Short mmCIF file of C-alpha atoms and ligand atoms in Angstrom, two decimals:
data_model
loop_
_atom_site.label_atom_id
_atom_site.label_comp_id
_atom_site.label_asym_id
_atom_site.label_seq_id
_atom_site.Cartn_x
_atom_site.Cartn_y
_atom_site.Cartn_z
CA MET A 1 53.92 113.08 100.96
CA LEU A 2 55.09 112.52 97.40
CA LEU A 3 58.49 110.94 98.22
CA LYS A 4 57.93 109.05 101.47
CA ASP A 5 61.07 107.00 102.34
CA LYS A 6 62.60 107.49 98.87
CA ILE A 7 66.39 107.81 98.74
CA SER A 8 67.61 110.83 96.76
CA ILE A 9 71.17 111.77 95.77
CA ILE A 10 71.63 115.47 94.96
CA THR A 11 74.96 116.72 93.63
CA GLY A 12 76.06 120.29 94.32
CA GLY A 13 73.35 120.32 96.98
CA ALA A 14 75.07 122.53 99.55
CA ARG A 15 73.68 125.79 98.17
CA GLY A 16 71.53 127.37 95.47
CA ILE A 17 69.18 125.29 93.34
CA GLY A 18 70.55 121.95 94.62
CA ARG A 19 69.95 122.96 98.23
CA GLN A 20 66.34 124.00 97.45
CA ILE A 21 65.79 120.65 95.73
CA ALA A 22 67.19 118.78 98.75
CA LEU A 23 64.98 120.71 101.20
CA THR A 24 61.89 120.28 99.00
CA PHE A 25 62.43 116.51 98.68
CA ALA A 26 63.03 116.20 102.45
CA ARG A 27 59.73 118.00 103.14
CA GLU A 28 58.08 115.35 100.94
CA GLY A 29 59.49 112.52 103.04
CA SER A 30 62.68 111.63 101.14
CA HIS A 31 65.97 110.75 102.81
CA ILE A 32 68.84 112.67 101.29
CA VAL A 33 72.41 112.08 100.17
CA VAL A 34 73.80 115.53 99.54
CA CYS A 35 77.25 115.94 98.01
CA ASP A 36 79.30 119.04 97.32
CA LEU A 37 82.83 120.45 97.39
CA ASN A 38 81.90 123.19 99.85
CA GLU A 39 82.17 121.57 103.28
CA SER A 40 80.93 124.46 105.43
CA MET A 41 77.75 124.98 103.38
CA LEU A 42 77.34 121.21 103.24
CA SER A 43 77.16 120.99 107.05
CA GLU A 44 74.68 123.90 107.22
CA THR A 45 72.44 122.15 104.69
CA GLU A 46 72.83 118.84 106.55
CA VAL A 47 71.56 120.44 109.78
CA GLU A 48 68.57 121.97 107.99
CA LEU A 49 67.68 118.69 106.30
CA LYS A 50 67.83 116.79 109.60
CA GLY A 51 65.57 119.46 111.10
CA LEU A 52 62.96 118.44 108.52
CA GLY A 53 63.11 114.84 109.76
CA ALA A 54 65.20 113.40 106.92
CA GLU A 55 67.97 110.86 107.38
CA VAL A 56 70.97 112.51 105.77
CA LEU A 57 74.35 111.54 104.37
CA ALA A 58 76.40 114.67 103.63
CA LEU A 59 79.54 113.89 101.63
CA LYS A 60 82.41 115.94 100.31
CA VAL A 61 82.58 114.72 96.71
CA ASP A 62 84.13 116.15 93.56
CA VAL A 63 81.84 114.95 90.76
CA THR A 64 84.71 115.11 88.26
CA ASN A 65 86.44 112.28 90.14
CA SER A 66 85.05 108.87 89.21
CA LEU A 67 86.53 107.16 92.30
CA GLN A 68 84.81 109.69 94.55
CA THR A 69 81.42 109.33 92.83
CA GLU A 70 81.70 105.54 93.10
CA ASP A 71 82.54 105.90 96.79
CA MET A 72 79.47 108.16 97.20
CA LEU A 73 77.29 105.42 95.76
CA ASN A 74 78.86 102.74 97.99
CA LYS A 75 78.32 104.86 101.10
CA THR A 76 74.72 105.47 100.01
CA LEU A 77 74.10 101.74 99.64
CA ASP A 78 75.77 100.98 102.99
CA LYS A 79 73.41 103.39 104.75
CA PHE A 80 70.18 103.18 102.73
CA LYS A 81 70.49 99.92 100.67
CA ARG A 82 68.98 101.53 97.54
CA VAL A 83 68.82 104.70 95.42
CA ASP A 84 65.56 105.96 93.96
CA ILE A 85 66.44 109.42 92.68
CA LEU A 86 69.54 111.10 91.24
CA ILE A 87 69.64 114.86 90.66
CA ASN A 88 72.72 115.89 88.67
CA ASN A 89 72.88 119.54 89.66
CA ALA A 90 76.55 120.41 90.37
CA GLY A 91 77.72 123.02 87.88
CA ILE A 92 80.09 125.92 87.37
CA THR A 93 80.65 128.80 84.94
CA LYS A 94 83.92 130.26 83.67
CA ASP A 95 82.71 132.84 81.18
CA ALA A 96 84.84 134.50 78.50
CA LEU A 97 84.54 135.31 74.81
CA LEU A 98 86.03 132.50 72.75
CA VAL A 99 89.12 134.48 71.73
CA ARG A 100 89.97 134.99 75.40
CA MET A 101 88.78 131.64 76.75
CA LYS A 102 91.61 129.62 78.24
CA GLU A 103 91.87 125.91 77.58
CA SER A 104 91.71 125.41 81.36
CA ASP A 105 88.34 127.28 81.48
CA TRP A 106 86.99 125.00 78.78
CA ASP A 107 88.24 121.84 80.53
CA ALA A 108 87.02 122.86 84.00
CA VAL A 109 83.46 123.61 82.85
CA LEU A 110 83.17 120.50 80.67
CA ASN A 111 84.60 118.35 83.46
CA VAL A 112 82.22 119.48 86.20
CA ASN A 113 79.08 120.09 84.15
CA LEU A 114 79.25 117.16 81.72
CA LYS A 115 81.75 114.55 82.91
CA GLY A 116 80.33 114.94 86.43
CA VAL A 117 76.90 113.96 85.09
CA PHE A 118 78.43 110.94 83.32
CA ASN A 119 80.32 109.81 86.46
CA CYS A 120 77.32 109.99 88.77
CA THR A 121 74.78 108.55 86.32
CA LYS A 122 77.03 105.66 85.33
CA HIS A 123 77.43 104.44 88.90
CA VAL A 124 73.90 105.14 90.11
CA SER A 125 72.12 103.77 87.04
CA ALA A 126 73.81 100.37 87.55
CA VAL A 127 71.90 100.09 90.84
CA MET A 128 68.67 101.45 89.34
CA LEU A 129 68.90 98.88 86.54
CA LYS A 130 69.03 96.07 89.13
CA GLN A 131 66.14 97.64 91.07
CA ARG A 132 64.19 98.09 87.79
CA SER A 133 63.16 101.56 88.94
CA GLY A 134 64.60 105.02 89.33
CA LYS A 135 64.36 108.68 88.36
CA VAL A 136 67.24 110.78 87.03
CA VAL A 137 66.97 114.53 86.54
CA ASN A 138 69.83 116.48 84.97
CA ILE A 139 70.04 120.23 85.45
CA ALA A 140 70.89 121.65 82.02
CA SER A 141 70.28 125.30 81.08
CA ILE A 142 68.40 127.38 78.58
CA ILE A 143 71.89 128.44 77.41
CA GLY A 144 72.44 124.86 76.15
CA ILE A 145 69.47 125.43 73.81
CA ILE A 146 69.78 129.06 72.69
CA GLY A 147 73.53 129.71 73.28
CA ASN A 148 75.07 132.87 74.75
CA ALA A 149 78.03 135.03 73.80
CA GLY A 150 80.76 134.54 76.38
CA GLN A 151 79.51 131.12 77.46
CA ALA A 152 80.69 128.73 74.71
CA ASN A 153 82.09 126.28 77.28
CA TYR A 154 78.98 126.42 79.48
CA ALA A 155 76.57 126.19 76.50
CA ALA A 156 78.49 123.21 75.09
CA SER A 157 78.41 121.44 78.46
CA LYS A 158 74.66 122.01 78.87
CA ALA A 159 73.87 121.02 75.26
CA GLY A 160 75.94 117.91 75.98
CA ILE A 161 73.77 117.16 79.00
CA ILE A 162 70.69 117.33 76.77
CA GLY A 163 72.10 114.78 74.29
CA PHE A 164 73.24 112.59 77.18
CA THR A 165 69.77 112.76 78.79
CA LYS A 166 67.99 111.63 75.63
CA SER A 167 70.44 108.76 75.00
CA ILE A 168 70.30 107.49 78.57
CA ALA A 169 66.51 107.84 78.62
CA LYS A 170 66.39 105.41 75.67
CA GLU A 171 68.86 103.01 77.32
CA LEU A 172 67.14 102.92 80.71
CA ALA A 173 63.45 103.12 79.74
CA PRO A 174 63.05 99.33 79.29
CA ARG A 175 63.90 98.90 83.00
CA GLY A 176 61.37 101.48 84.20
CA ILE A 177 63.84 104.32 84.76
CA ASN A 178 62.82 107.87 83.78
CA VAL A 179 65.54 110.34 82.73
CA ASN A 180 64.72 113.99 82.07
CA ALA A 181 66.48 117.35 81.96
CA ILE A 182 65.47 120.72 83.33
CA ALA A 183 66.61 123.80 81.43
CA PRO A 184 66.35 126.80 83.76
CA GLY A 185 66.52 130.36 82.52
CA PHE A 186 67.75 133.06 84.91
CA ILE A 187 67.46 131.82 88.49
CA GLN A 188 68.52 134.01 91.43
CA THR A 189 71.38 132.18 93.20
CA ASP A 190 75.00 132.88 94.15
CA MET A 191 75.96 131.77 90.61
CA THR A 192 74.03 134.68 89.06
CA ALA A 193 74.49 137.19 91.91
CA SER A 194 77.86 138.33 90.54
CA LEU A 195 76.43 139.49 87.17
CA ASN A 196 76.35 143.28 86.88
CA GLU A 197 73.08 145.21 87.09
CA GLU A 198 73.16 146.22 83.40
CA ILE A 199 73.30 142.57 82.25
CA LYS A 200 70.53 141.69 84.71
CA SER A 201 68.22 144.42 83.42
CA GLN A 202 68.97 143.42 79.80
CA MET A 203 68.01 139.84 80.72
CA LEU A 204 64.83 140.94 82.47
CA ARG A 205 63.61 142.61 79.27
CA LEU A 206 63.82 139.20 77.53
CA ILE A 207 61.62 137.45 80.11
CA PRO A 208 57.88 137.66 79.30
CA LEU A 209 56.87 136.97 82.93
CA GLY A 210 59.01 139.99 83.90
CA LYS A 211 60.88 138.42 86.82
CA PHE A 212 63.76 136.10 87.60
CA GLY A 213 63.10 132.56 88.82
CA SER A 214 63.90 131.16 92.26
CA GLY A 215 65.56 127.95 93.36
CA GLN A 216 62.15 126.91 94.68
CA ASP A 217 60.64 127.23 91.18
CA VAL A 218 63.20 124.75 89.87
CA ALA A 219 62.77 122.48 92.91
CA ASN A 220 59.01 122.30 92.30
CA LEU A 221 59.61 121.08 88.74
CA ALA A 222 62.25 118.58 89.92
CA LEU A 223 59.74 117.27 92.47
CA PHE A 224 57.16 116.71 89.74
CA LEU A 225 59.76 114.90 87.58
CA VAL A 226 60.76 112.46 90.34
CA SER A 227 57.20 111.84 91.56
CA GLU A 228 54.75 109.30 90.20
CA HIS A 229 52.81 112.22 88.67
CA SER A 230 55.32 112.19 85.77
CA SER A 231 55.68 108.43 85.30
CA TYR A 232 54.92 108.62 81.52
CA ILE A 233 57.48 111.38 80.88
CA THR A 234 61.04 110.46 79.84
CA GLY A 235 63.77 111.90 77.60
CA GLN A 236 62.32 115.41 77.86
CA VAL A 237 64.00 118.77 78.34
CA ILE A 238 61.66 121.05 80.26
CA LYS A 239 62.35 124.78 80.18
CA ILE A 240 61.66 126.86 83.28
CA ASP A 241 62.51 130.37 82.20
CA GLY A 242 59.53 132.72 82.55
CA GLY A 243 58.90 132.27 78.83
CA MET A 244 62.35 133.50 77.73
CA ALA A 245 62.81 130.83 75.05
CA MET A 246 59.55 129.72 73.45
P1 LIG B 1 75.62 127.49 92.71
O1 LIG B 1 76.98 127.91 92.30
O2 LIG B 1 74.88 128.31 93.72
O3 LIG B 1 75.64 125.98 93.22
C1 LIG B 1 76.39 124.98 92.57
C2 LIG B 1 76.90 124.01 93.60
O4 LIG B 1 77.69 123.02 92.93
C3 LIG B 1 77.83 124.70 94.64
O5 LIG B 1 77.43 124.37 95.95
C4 LIG B 1 79.20 124.14 94.30
O6 LIG B 1 80.06 124.00 95.44
C5 LIG B 1 78.84 122.77 93.72
N1 LIG B 1 79.94 122.24 92.89
C6 LIG B 1 80.70 122.91 91.99
N2 LIG B 1 81.62 122.10 91.47
C7 LIG B 1 81.46 120.87 92.06
C8 LIG B 1 82.12 119.62 91.92
N3 LIG B 1 83.16 119.46 91.11
N4 LIG B 1 81.67 118.57 92.66
C9 LIG B 1 80.62 118.73 93.51
N5 LIG B 1 79.96 119.89 93.68
C10 LIG B 1 80.38 120.95 92.95
O7 LIG B 1 74.80 127.39 91.35
P2 LIG B 1 73.21 127.29 91.06
O8 LIG B 1 72.79 128.57 90.48
O9 LIG B 1 72.51 126.74 92.24
O10 LIG B 1 73.23 126.23 89.87
C11 LIG B 1 72.92 124.85 90.05
C12 LIG B 1 72.80 124.20 88.68
O11 LIG B 1 71.81 124.89 87.92
C13 LIG B 1 74.09 124.30 87.86
O12 LIG B 1 74.26 123.10 87.11
C14 LIG B 1 73.82 125.45 86.93
O13 LIG B 1 74.57 125.38 85.75
C15 LIG B 1 72.34 125.29 86.68
N6 LIG B 1 71.67 126.49 86.20
C16 LIG B 1 71.63 127.63 86.98
C17 LIG B 1 71.00 128.75 86.51
C18 LIG B 1 70.92 130.02 87.28
O14 LIG B 1 70.43 131.02 86.73
N7 LIG B 1 71.34 130.06 88.53
C19 LIG B 1 70.36 128.77 85.18
C20 LIG B 1 70.47 127.53 84.46
C21 LIG B 1 71.10 126.43 84.98
#
């Protein structure tokens, strides 16, 4: 087992990519703190994680709220006494062309996708600094690298995550903490399910491997990045996109 008795916090872990990461880490022996806004999916994921033998703390947390993310950390320490891994995965989209994008769409996406990463990393890294160990993985997006019409808010938030990742990697490296970002391409989840078939087939033509990715594909990369197999890797942005952006 790659993560035996490690303590992992996964934000937005009730469904989609975050849920696959939580299940994959639990299968590798990690205990899991899973947080999300969606309480019903959170309890389903909690049951599944416990079925894999993990000790689980499932918390309703809004990552945009600093008091709530601090409380999440305190509850984690009360139960597990330490934190080894943080996966900043919670994210949303509110797509529109710039001329039609509302200020509220901009604020909502930047708040969840970027400020949420700041809130969680700020609290958790304080503990990792004292422990002199830890792994942080931020889920960015290929869109933060190549951009996309209709996603200026989302692209800005994900590009922001990349700059944040590199800065924090430099700050935390002297204390043995690795910080990396994953930039997925098109992954089949509820987030992408609502896109119409025409957009999906246009996307597919841009993917050299000729297929969409799965949550498990991303979870496998996250597992590598939090395991000792990647101990000399920090400050990197690793694309997982079927070759879409080379
Ligand atoms: P999803 O929509 O299936 O899951 C996101 C989860 O985050 C949901 O369970 C949601 O309740 C939770 N969440 C939303 N706002 C929250 C908040 N304020 N506080 C706590 N939890 C919150 O999305 P998916 O596809 O699993 O995406 C996960 C991450 O991967 C996101 O950051 C997304 O931007 C990123 N990503 C996804 C891609 C895809 O093709 N699906 C491609 C590139 C990046």
